[in-house]
Amino acid sequence: MAAVARRLGVAPATLRTWDRRYGLGPSDHTTGRHRKYAPHDVARLELMQRALLRGASSAEAAKYALATPVPQPRLVRRTAAPPPLLTGGEFDTGSPPAGGRGLKLPGASRLARGVGRAALAMDSAAVQVLLADSIAQDGVVATWDDVVRPVLAAIAARWEHSGAGVEVSHLLDECVLAAMVRATPIVAEPRNHRPVLLACMPEERHNLPLYPLAAELARRGIDVRQLGAALPLDALANAVRRTAPAAVVLWAQLPRYADPGVVTALPRTRQQVRLFVGGPGWERGVVPSPAERINGLAEAADAVERAVC
């Protein structure tokens, strides 16, 4: 039992509860009074755990695990196809289960709560599957606004309260980045004749929000060049000279990086360049003309699209 508990990342007492309440226990008998988990037993437990991470109650998850056929000869791998999104059907009970498992997510969707549970469990595969499902079903903007941002905020609040969860935040960041990169198509025939540059302000290393913007713009057929975090001013200036972009978006997460001097120092090109600044770092700072401040992913994508197409 201890080995199975370690494999699933749960306590042995949880396995005993699942066995007693739902019949999801070991089926093979060994000598003496001990029972042994067979491969199909572990496969069912993995199905139950996946369903729990996606927002099902324990009873719902157990019902799903018992009703779903599993391969008998071998273990179901942790990368196997997960259960469907818990938005209806047999898992829709009409009242959302208590969510978060340590994260405060009032009013959040089942999907957001599932991502929160998976992140706290350090289950990057489950996080990425949930994000991929959300992007496929609702799009990049809704996934960022309704799933990712609430969970990021809840993890940040948890850290501020207890000082715990830095590893969870890093894991979620990496999963979100990977999901957004996968959701970014290659734009072979862009609608814009000149590219859009996305970059962080010099020394700003928090560049995660630029990835959903890049994905959304690419899905709209707009050619984007990502320049990443903490780009030095001289490198940013060189990129502007070399690419003659139609628009530049500069991100500042923290106020100390929202330097108006960086905006005014950008080189002038023969063709007009629309300048946009985004991020909470600019909320109370001065935005020098001709730059425009953008708020939110949808607004940013719309503003850039209007500017370059």
Coordinates of C-alpha atoms in Angstrom, one line a residue, residues 151-302:
V151 CA -5.2 30.1 -9.7
L152 CA -2.0 32.2 -9.9
A153 CA -3.7 34.8 -7.6
A154 CA -4.7 32.1 -5.1
I155 CA -1.2 30.6 -5.0
A156 CA 0.2 34.1 -4.5
A157 CA -2.2 34.8 -1.7
R158 CA -1.4 31.4 -0.1
W159 CA 2.3 32.3 -0.2
E160 CA 1.7 35.8 1.3
H161 CA -0.3 34.2 4.2
S162 CA 2.0 31.2 5.0
G163 CA 5.2 31.6 3.1
A164 CA 4.6 28.2 1.4
G165 CA 4.1 27.3 -2.2
V166 CA 6.9 28.8 -4.2
E167 CA 7.5 25.4 -5.8
V168 CA 3.8 25.3 -6.8
S169 CA 4.0 28.7 -8.3
H170 CA 7.1 27.8 -10.4
L171 CA 5.5 24.5 -11.5
L172 CA 2.3 26.2 -12.6
D173 CA 4.2 28.9 -14.5
E174 CA 6.1 26.3 -16.4
C175 CA 3.0 24.4 -17.2
V176 CA 1.2 27.6 -18.4
L177 CA 4.1 28.6 -20.5
A178 CA 4.3 25.1 -22.2
A179 CA 0.5 25.1 -22.8
M180 CA 0.6 28.6 -24.4
V181 CA 3.6 27.7 -26.6
R182 CA 1.7 24.6 -27.8
A183 CA -1.3 26.8 -28.5
T184 CA 0.7 29.2 -30.6
P185 CA 0.4 28.3 -34.3
I186 CA 3.1 29.1 -36.8
V187 CA 1.8 32.0 -38.9
A188 CA 2.9 31.1 -42.5
E189 CA 0.9 33.9 -44.2
P190 CA 0.5 36.7 -41.6
R191 CA -2.1 39.4 -42.0
N192 CA 0.4 42.0 -40.9
H193 CA 3.2 43.0 -43.3
R194 CA 5.5 44.0 -40.4
P195 CA 5.9 42.0 -37.2
V196 CA 4.8 42.7 -33.7
L197 CA 7.5 42.7 -31.0
L198 CA 6.7 41.5 -27.5
A199 CA 9.2 42.1 -24.8
C200 CA 9.6 42.8 -21.1
M201 CA 11.1 46.0 -19.9
P202 CA 14.8 45.8 -19.0
E203 CA 15.4 43.8 -15.8
E204 CA 11.8 42.7 -15.7
R205 CA 11.9 38.9 -15.6
H206 CA 8.2 38.1 -15.2
N207 CA 7.3 37.5 -18.9
L208 CA 4.6 34.8 -18.5
P209 CA 1.7 37.1 -19.6
L210 CA 3.3 37.7 -22.9
Y211 CA 2.9 34.1 -23.9
P212 CA -1.0 34.1 -24.0
L213 CA -0.8 37.4 -25.9
A214 CA 1.5 35.8 -28.4
A215 CA -0.7 32.8 -28.7
E216 CA -3.9 34.8 -29.2
L217 CA -2.3 37.1 -31.8
A218 CA -0.9 34.1 -33.7
R219 CA -4.3 32.5 -33.7
R220 CA -5.6 35.7 -35.3
G221 CA -3.0 35.3 -38.0
I222 CA -0.7 38.0 -36.7
D223 CA 3.1 37.6 -37.0
V224 CA 4.7 38.0 -33.5
R225 CA 8.3 38.0 -32.4
Q226 CA 8.9 37.1 -28.8
L227 CA 12.0 38.7 -27.2
G228 CA 11.6 37.3 -23.7
A229 CA 12.4 38.6 -20.2
A230 CA 14.9 41.3 -19.1
L231 CA 15.9 42.4 -22.5
P232 CA 18.6 45.1 -22.3
L233 CA 17.6 48.5 -23.8
D234 CA 20.3 48.3 -26.4
A235 CA 19.2 44.9 -27.5
L236 CA 15.6 46.1 -27.7
A237 CA 16.7 49.1 -29.8
N238 CA 18.6 46.8 -32.1
A239 CA 15.5 44.6 -32.5
V240 CA 13.4 47.6 -33.4
R241 CA 15.9 48.8 -36.0
R242 CA 16.4 45.3 -37.6
T243 CA 12.7 44.3 -37.8
A244 CA 10.9 47.7 -38.4
P245 CA 7.9 46.4 -36.4
A246 CA 4.4 47.6 -36.9
A247 CA 3.9 47.5 -33.1
V248 CA 5.9 47.0 -29.9
V249 CA 4.4 45.8 -26.6
L250 CA 6.5 46.3 -23.5
W251 CA 5.5 44.5 -20.3
A252 CA 6.2 45.6 -16.7
Q253 CA 5.0 43.5 -13.8
L254 CA 6.6 45.7 -11.1
P255 CA 6.4 49.5 -10.9
R256 CA 10.2 49.9 -10.6
Y257 CA 10.6 48.5 -14.1
A258 CA 8.0 50.7 -15.7
D259 CA 10.6 53.3 -16.9
P260 CA 9.2 55.9 -19.3
G261 CA 12.7 56.6 -20.4
V262 CA 12.9 53.2 -22.1
V263 CA 9.9 54.1 -24.2
T264 CA 11.2 57.5 -25.3
A265 CA 14.6 56.0 -26.0
L266 CA 13.4 53.6 -28.7
P267 CA 14.7 54.4 -32.1
R268 CA 12.5 56.1 -34.7
T269 CA 12.0 54.2 -37.9
R270 CA 10.9 55.3 -41.3
Q271 CA 7.5 53.7 -40.8
Q272 CA 5.3 54.4 -37.9
V273 CA 5.6 52.1 -34.9
R274 CA 2.7 51.8 -32.5
L275 CA 3.9 51.5 -28.9
F276 CA 1.9 49.7 -26.2
V277 CA 2.8 49.2 -22.5
G278 CA 1.1 46.6 -20.4
G279 CA 1.2 45.1 -16.9
P280 CA 0.4 46.2 -13.4
G281 CA 3.7 48.0 -13.2
W282 CA 2.3 50.8 -15.5
E283 CA -1.0 51.2 -13.6
R284 CA 0.2 54.3 -11.6
G285 CA 3.2 55.3 -13.7
V286 CA 3.6 57.8 -16.4
V287 CA 3.0 56.5 -19.9
P288 CA 4.9 58.8 -22.3
S289 CA 3.4 59.7 -25.6
P290 CA 3.0 58.1 -28.1
A291 CA 2.8 54.9 -26.2
E292 CA -0.7 53.6 -25.2
R293 CA -1.4 51.6 -22.0
I294 CA -3.4 48.3 -22.5
N295 CA -5.2 46.4 -19.8
G296 CA -6.1 42.8 -20.0
L297 CA -5.4 40.1 -22.5
A298 CA -8.5 40.6 -24.7
E299 CA -8.0 44.4 -24.8
A300 CA -4.3 44.0 -25.7
A301 CA -5.0 41.5 -28.5
D302 CA -7.7 43.8 -29.9

